[in-house]
Amino acid sequence: MQVIKTIQAMKERSSQARGEGEVIVLVPTMGFFHEGHLSLMREGRKLGDLLVVSLFVNPTQFGPNEDFKNYPRDFERDSKMAEAVGTDVLFAPGADEMYPPDHQTHVRVEKVTRTLCGQSRPTHFQGVATVVLMLFEIVMPHVAIFGEKDYQQLVTIRQMVRDLHMSVEVMGLPTVREADGLAMSSRNTYLLPEERKAARSLYRSLQRAKELLQKGEQRASRILDEMNGILQSEPLVRRDYVQICDARTLQEVDRIEGDVVIALAAYLGKTRLIDNLVYLKPLT
Ligand code: AMP
């Protein structure tokens, strides 16, 4: 596996691959890998000739009081893990190269970033869209793979690619979970043992929502009441939001008639976790 740290060298590597007719697949990440990241890389390995994993803890997607400084980082461990699943290039640029002092251009995707996490993280998706656009420009992938774990991020990137007529295929893959259902996340490492236990209620509440939907419940308020009840029964869980939204527009729905995403965010101590469940309307 080749480690590339400069934008220039990455562009040259990708231009060469394109010149040779190779399919380039990009998996953008912020590192501290777990099975969720590895599942995206393994799929990328199958799809592409050149598999590029980017590792960049992007400062602009963190709010002023968020965990940018403390975000877990372990380059050696990540390099080994990426190499073990067959990554060709680990692209790890420096923040000063991605954002030189004169940087002043940002990408803002409008409607889909206003609900859900956009409420409590008003600048987050602008940071995400900007860095992903940069990565697409530098790596020139044919395919880019993201996780459904960050569902709003996936919808935002799809919207950006459509709106800006970009030539990259965006792929979303299912959330990888721990044995007890907790969605894998680099931030799970922050959890104290008691918080880790209480965090199971996030997935439990989503499972309950799924059961109700499968029984035919269509009133969002009924489902949300039950989910809130489950979350409130854990004193260590502080809810940020629980919402049921149209799976494509991310606008909140009162009645469930089409495909929806049930999404939540909650604090356990200082750690903010998100999770979701996509419910596709059964074909009749
Ligand atoms: P991150 O490093 O957290 O920015 O995540 C990098 C990519 O991995 C994003 O596309 C995430 O959606 C995806 N990802 C993170 N956690 C999971 C998970 N548990 N299952 C599947 N994909 C994930």
Short mmCIF file of C-alpha atoms and ligand atoms in Angstrom, two decimals:
data_model
loop_
_atom_site.label_atom_id
_atom_site.label_comp_id
_atom_site.label_asym_id
_atom_site.label_seq_id
_atom_site.Cartn_x
_atom_site.Cartn_y
_atom_site.Cartn_z
CA MET A 1 0.00 0.00 0.00
CA GLN A 2 1.21 3.44 -0.94
CA VAL A 3 0.79 6.32 1.53
CA ILE A 4 0.31 9.65 -0.24
CA LYS A 5 0.36 12.88 1.75
CA THR A 6 0.32 15.59 -0.88
CA ILE A 7 -2.48 16.70 -3.18
CA GLN A 8 -0.11 16.91 -6.14
CA ALA A 9 1.11 13.31 -5.75
CA MET A 10 -2.45 12.04 -5.34
CA LYS A 11 -3.59 13.83 -8.50
CA GLU A 12 -0.69 12.35 -10.43
CA ARG A 13 -1.45 8.83 -9.17
CA SER A 14 -5.12 9.15 -10.11
CA SER A 15 -4.36 10.69 -13.52
CA GLN A 16 -2.04 7.79 -14.24
CA ALA A 17 -4.73 5.26 -13.22
CA ARG A 18 -7.34 7.01 -15.34
CA GLY A 19 -4.90 7.06 -18.27
CA GLU A 20 -4.55 3.30 -17.94
CA GLY A 21 -8.32 2.84 -17.97
CA GLU A 22 -8.50 1.80 -14.33
CA VAL A 23 -11.65 2.20 -12.21
CA ILE A 24 -10.88 4.37 -9.18
CA VAL A 25 -12.89 3.83 -6.00
CA LEU A 26 -12.68 6.25 -3.08
CA VAL A 27 -13.65 5.59 0.54
CA PRO A 28 -13.49 8.90 2.46
CA THR A 29 -12.86 8.56 6.20
CA MET A 30 -11.66 10.36 9.30
CA GLY A 31 -9.71 7.31 10.45
CA PHE A 32 -9.66 5.31 13.68
CA PHE A 33 -10.95 2.39 11.70
CA HIS A 34 -13.49 -0.19 12.80
CA GLU A 35 -15.44 -2.88 10.95
CA GLY A 36 -17.80 -0.24 9.51
CA HIS A 37 -14.94 1.44 7.66
CA LEU A 38 -13.49 -1.91 6.65
CA SER A 39 -16.79 -3.06 5.14
CA LEU A 40 -16.71 -0.03 2.81
CA MET A 41 -13.09 -0.74 1.88
CA ARG A 42 -13.80 -4.41 1.16
CA GLU A 43 -16.63 -3.45 -1.17
CA GLY A 44 -14.36 -0.87 -2.80
CA ARG A 45 -11.70 -3.53 -3.28
CA LYS A 46 -14.22 -5.66 -5.20
CA LEU A 47 -15.45 -2.79 -7.38
CA GLY A 48 -12.29 -0.97 -8.35
CA ASP A 49 -8.84 -1.37 -9.84
CA LEU A 50 -7.39 1.41 -7.70
CA LEU A 51 -8.81 1.59 -4.16
CA VAL A 52 -8.06 4.90 -2.48
CA VAL A 53 -8.95 5.41 1.19
CA SER A 54 -8.69 8.98 2.35
CA LEU A 55 -7.89 9.67 5.98
CA PHE A 56 -8.47 13.27 6.97
CA VAL A 57 -9.95 14.58 10.20
CA ASN A 58 -11.66 17.53 8.56
CA PRO A 59 -11.58 20.57 10.86
CA THR A 60 -14.39 22.43 9.07
CA GLN A 61 -17.04 19.83 9.87
CA PHE A 62 -16.56 20.24 13.62
CA GLY A 63 -18.33 23.03 15.50
CA PRO A 64 -16.37 25.30 17.87
CA ASN A 65 -17.35 23.26 20.96
CA GLU A 66 -17.03 19.84 19.35
CA ASP A 67 -14.38 17.16 19.60
CA PHE A 68 -11.96 18.02 16.76
CA LYS A 69 -8.93 18.14 19.07
CA ASN A 70 -9.81 14.94 20.92
CA TYR A 71 -11.05 12.95 17.92
CA PRO A 72 -9.26 9.57 18.14
CA ARG A 73 -6.28 9.24 15.82
CA ASP A 74 -3.88 6.32 15.26
CA PHE A 75 -2.15 6.48 11.91
CA GLU A 76 -0.03 3.35 12.36
CA ARG A 77 -2.97 1.18 13.31
CA ASP A 78 -5.14 2.61 10.53
CA SER A 79 -2.41 2.04 7.91
CA LYS A 80 -2.12 -1.61 8.88
CA MET A 81 -5.88 -2.14 8.82
CA ALA A 82 -6.33 -0.44 5.45
CA GLU A 83 -3.46 -2.42 3.97
CA ALA A 84 -4.85 -5.71 5.30
CA VAL A 85 -8.09 -5.28 3.33
CA GLY A 86 -6.24 -4.50 0.12
CA THR A 87 -6.20 -0.71 -0.07
CA ASP A 88 -3.87 0.54 -2.81
CA VAL A 89 -3.46 4.13 -1.67
CA LEU A 90 -3.98 5.71 1.73
CA PHE A 91 -4.37 9.42 1.05
CA ALA A 92 -3.68 11.41 4.21
CA PRO A 93 -3.24 15.10 3.41
CA GLY A 94 -2.35 17.74 5.97
CA ALA A 95 -4.98 20.28 7.07
CA ASP A 96 -2.83 23.20 5.94
CA GLU A 97 -2.63 21.76 2.45
CA MET A 98 -6.36 21.14 2.18
CA TYR A 99 -7.15 24.54 3.70
CA PRO A 100 -4.32 26.97 2.99
CA PRO A 101 -4.62 30.29 4.85
CA ASP A 102 -6.32 31.99 1.91
CA HIS A 103 -9.08 29.34 1.55
CA GLN A 104 -12.51 30.99 1.18
CA THR A 105 -14.77 28.71 -0.87
CA HIS A 106 -17.43 26.45 0.67
CA VAL A 107 -20.18 24.21 -0.64
CA ARG A 108 -23.60 24.59 0.94
CA VAL A 109 -26.30 22.05 0.21
CA GLU A 110 -29.56 23.64 1.32
CA LYS A 111 -32.75 21.82 2.29
CA VAL A 112 -31.53 18.33 3.17
CA THR A 113 -29.01 19.73 5.64
CA ARG A 114 -31.49 21.76 7.67
CA THR A 115 -33.30 18.94 9.51
CA LEU A 116 -31.92 16.26 11.86
CA CYS A 117 -28.23 16.88 12.67
CA GLY A 118 -28.33 20.20 10.82
CA GLN A 119 -30.32 21.68 13.71
CA SER A 120 -27.69 21.10 16.36
CA ARG A 121 -24.68 21.20 14.00
CA PRO A 122 -25.49 24.13 11.70
CA THR A 123 -22.10 24.26 9.93
CA HIS A 124 -21.36 20.54 9.87
CA PHE A 125 -22.66 19.60 6.44
CA GLN A 126 -21.06 22.60 4.77
CA GLY A 127 -17.74 21.27 6.06
CA VAL A 128 -18.57 17.76 4.86
CA ALA A 129 -19.73 18.82 1.39
CA THR A 130 -16.70 21.07 0.91
CA VAL A 131 -14.15 18.44 1.85
CA VAL A 132 -15.87 15.70 -0.15
CA LEU A 133 -15.94 17.91 -3.22
CA MET A 134 -12.20 18.55 -2.74
CA LEU A 135 -11.53 14.83 -2.36
CA PHE A 136 -13.50 14.07 -5.54
CA GLU A 137 -11.48 16.69 -7.40
CA ILE A 138 -8.15 15.36 -6.10
CA VAL A 139 -8.78 11.61 -6.29
CA MET A 140 -11.07 11.69 -9.37
CA PRO A 141 -12.96 8.53 -8.36
CA HIS A 142 -15.47 6.77 -10.59
CA VAL A 143 -17.21 5.47 -7.46
CA ALA A 144 -17.28 6.84 -3.91
CA ILE A 145 -18.52 4.71 -1.02
CA PHE A 146 -20.20 6.02 2.12
CA GLY A 147 -21.99 4.39 5.08
CA GLU A 148 -25.71 4.65 5.76
CA LYS A 149 -24.73 5.14 9.40
CA ASP A 150 -24.33 8.81 8.48
CA TYR A 151 -27.54 8.83 6.49
CA GLN A 152 -27.94 12.60 6.23
CA GLN A 153 -24.35 12.87 5.02
CA LEU A 154 -25.08 10.31 2.30
CA VAL A 155 -28.21 12.19 1.19
CA THR A 156 -26.28 15.47 1.21
CA ILE A 157 -23.47 14.08 -0.97
CA ARG A 158 -25.96 12.56 -3.40
CA GLN A 159 -27.72 15.92 -3.64
CA MET A 160 -24.44 17.77 -4.23
CA VAL A 161 -23.41 15.31 -6.95
CA ARG A 162 -26.78 15.71 -8.70
CA ASP A 163 -26.92 19.48 -8.33
CA LEU A 164 -23.38 20.07 -9.57
CA HIS A 165 -23.61 17.46 -12.36
CA MET A 166 -20.59 15.63 -11.02
CA SER A 167 -19.37 12.43 -12.68
CA VAL A 168 -19.05 10.15 -9.70
CA GLU A 169 -21.29 7.33 -8.63
CA VAL A 170 -22.20 7.53 -4.95
CA MET A 171 -22.81 4.26 -3.17
CA GLY A 172 -24.27 3.77 0.32
CA LEU A 173 -23.66 0.65 2.40
CA PRO A 174 -25.52 -0.66 5.47
CA THR A 175 -24.51 0.14 9.04
CA VAL A 176 -22.20 -2.36 10.72
CA ARG A 177 -23.12 -2.96 14.37
CA GLU A 178 -21.63 -4.42 17.52
CA ALA A 179 -23.09 -7.73 18.75
CA ASP A 180 -25.62 -5.89 20.92
CA GLY A 181 -26.74 -3.64 18.10
CA LEU A 182 -24.80 -0.45 18.85
CA ALA A 183 -23.72 1.13 15.55
CA MET A 184 -19.95 1.06 15.24
CA SER A 185 -18.39 4.50 15.50
CA SER A 186 -14.94 5.88 16.19
CA ARG A 187 -16.64 7.91 18.93
CA ASN A 188 -17.72 4.76 20.83
CA THR A 189 -14.18 4.73 22.26
CA TYR A 190 -15.13 7.80 24.34
CA LEU A 191 -17.87 5.90 26.22
CA LEU A 192 -17.41 4.94 29.86
CA PRO A 193 -18.55 1.38 30.67
CA GLU A 194 -21.91 2.54 32.09
CA GLU A 195 -22.51 4.81 29.10
CA ARG A 196 -21.64 1.98 26.74
CA LYS A 197 -24.33 -0.16 28.39
CA ALA A 198 -26.91 2.61 28.25
CA ALA A 199 -26.11 3.22 24.56
CA ARG A 200 -27.83 -0.05 23.69
CA SER A 201 -31.13 1.75 24.12
CA LEU A 202 -30.52 3.67 20.88
CA TYR A 203 -30.70 0.54 18.78
CA ARG A 204 -33.48 -0.87 20.95
CA SER A 205 -35.62 2.17 20.23
CA LEU A 206 -35.02 1.78 16.49
CA GLN A 207 -35.91 -1.90 16.66
CA ARG A 208 -39.15 -1.02 18.44
CA ALA A 209 -39.95 1.50 15.72
CA LYS A 210 -39.36 -1.19 13.12
CA GLU A 211 -41.72 -3.59 14.89
CA LEU A 212 -44.45 -0.98 15.00
CA LEU A 213 -43.99 -0.16 11.32
CA GLN A 214 -44.13 -3.83 10.43
CA LYS A 215 -47.41 -4.10 12.34
CA GLY A 216 -48.77 -1.32 10.13
CA GLU A 217 -48.48 1.69 12.45
CA GLN A 218 -48.50 4.81 10.28
CA ARG A 219 -48.69 7.57 12.87
CA ALA A 220 -45.23 9.01 13.39
CA SER A 221 -46.25 10.41 16.80
CA ARG A 222 -47.08 6.92 18.13
CA ILE A 223 -43.75 5.54 17.06
CA LEU A 224 -41.83 8.54 18.40
CA ASP A 225 -43.62 8.30 21.77
CA GLU A 226 -42.49 4.71 22.20
CA MET A 227 -38.94 5.49 21.11
CA ASN A 228 -38.74 8.44 23.48
CA GLY A 229 -40.03 6.22 26.28
CA ILE A 230 -37.22 3.73 25.71
CA LEU A 231 -34.56 6.45 25.60
CA GLN A 232 -35.95 8.22 28.66
CA SER A 233 -35.81 5.01 30.68
CA GLU A 234 -31.99 5.29 30.53
CA PRO A 235 -30.88 8.15 32.80
CA LEU A 236 -27.49 8.35 31.08
CA VAL A 237 -29.05 9.03 27.67
CA ARG A 238 -29.78 12.68 26.83
CA ARG A 239 -31.79 12.89 23.63
CA ASP A 240 -30.83 15.41 20.98
CA TYR A 241 -33.51 14.44 18.46
CA VAL A 242 -35.63 11.54 17.29
CA GLN A 243 -37.36 12.14 13.97
CA ILE A 244 -39.09 10.30 11.18
CA CYS A 245 -38.32 11.82 7.79
CA ASP A 246 -38.94 11.12 4.15
CA ALA A 247 -35.96 8.94 3.10
CA ARG A 248 -35.09 11.17 0.14
CA THR A 249 -35.98 14.74 1.10
CA LEU A 250 -35.34 14.34 4.86
CA GLN A 251 -38.43 16.44 5.57
CA GLU A 252 -40.29 15.30 8.69
CA VAL A 253 -43.47 13.28 8.10
CA ASP A 254 -46.55 12.89 10.32
CA ARG A 255 -47.88 9.87 8.51
CA ILE A 256 -45.73 7.09 7.17
CA GLU A 257 -46.82 6.38 3.64
CA GLY A 258 -43.59 6.00 1.68
CA ASP A 259 -39.94 5.23 2.40
CA VAL A 260 -38.74 6.83 5.62
CA VAL A 261 -35.65 7.15 7.73
CA ILE A 262 -36.04 7.04 11.48
CA ALA A 263 -33.07 8.94 12.81
CA LEU A 264 -31.83 9.84 16.24
CA ALA A 265 -28.99 11.56 18.01
CA ALA A 266 -28.26 11.35 21.72
CA TYR A 267 -25.59 12.35 24.19
CA LEU A 268 -24.04 9.88 26.59
CA GLY A 269 -22.04 12.14 28.83
CA LYS A 270 -20.14 14.33 26.40
CA THR A 271 -20.31 11.83 23.56
CA ARG A 272 -22.86 12.47 20.84
CA LEU A 273 -23.94 9.34 18.97
CA ILE A 274 -26.23 9.01 15.96
CA ASP A 275 -28.09 6.07 14.50
CA ASN A 276 -30.90 5.44 12.06
CA LEU A 277 -33.03 2.89 10.39
CA VAL A 278 -34.23 3.14 6.82
CA TYR A 279 -37.69 1.68 6.36
CA LEU A 280 -38.70 0.98 2.80
CA LYS A 281 -42.40 0.67 2.20
CA PRO A 282 -43.17 -2.98 1.39
CA LEU A 283 -44.29 -3.51 -2.20
CA THR A 284 -47.96 -4.43 -2.34
P1 AMP B 1 -15.97 8.51 9.54
O1 AMP B 1 -14.54 8.10 9.60
O2 AMP B 1 -16.72 8.32 10.83
O3 AMP B 1 -16.16 9.87 8.92
O4 AMP B 1 -16.69 7.50 8.55
C1 AMP B 1 -16.18 7.25 7.27
C2 AMP B 1 -17.20 6.48 6.47
O5 AMP B 1 -17.50 5.27 7.15
C3 AMP B 1 -18.53 7.25 6.34
O6 AMP B 1 -19.05 7.06 5.03
C4 AMP B 1 -19.39 6.60 7.37
O7 AMP B 1 -20.77 6.67 7.08
C5 AMP B 1 -18.90 5.17 7.33
N1 AMP B 1 -19.22 4.47 8.58
C6 AMP B 1 -18.98 4.92 9.84
N2 AMP B 1 -19.46 4.04 10.74
C7 AMP B 1 -20.03 3.03 10.04
C8 AMP B 1 -20.71 1.83 10.39
N3 AMP B 1 -20.91 1.47 11.65
N4 AMP B 1 -21.17 1.03 9.39
C9 AMP B 1 -20.96 1.38 8.09
N5 AMP B 1 -20.33 2.48 7.69
C10 AMP B 1 -19.87 3.31 8.65
#
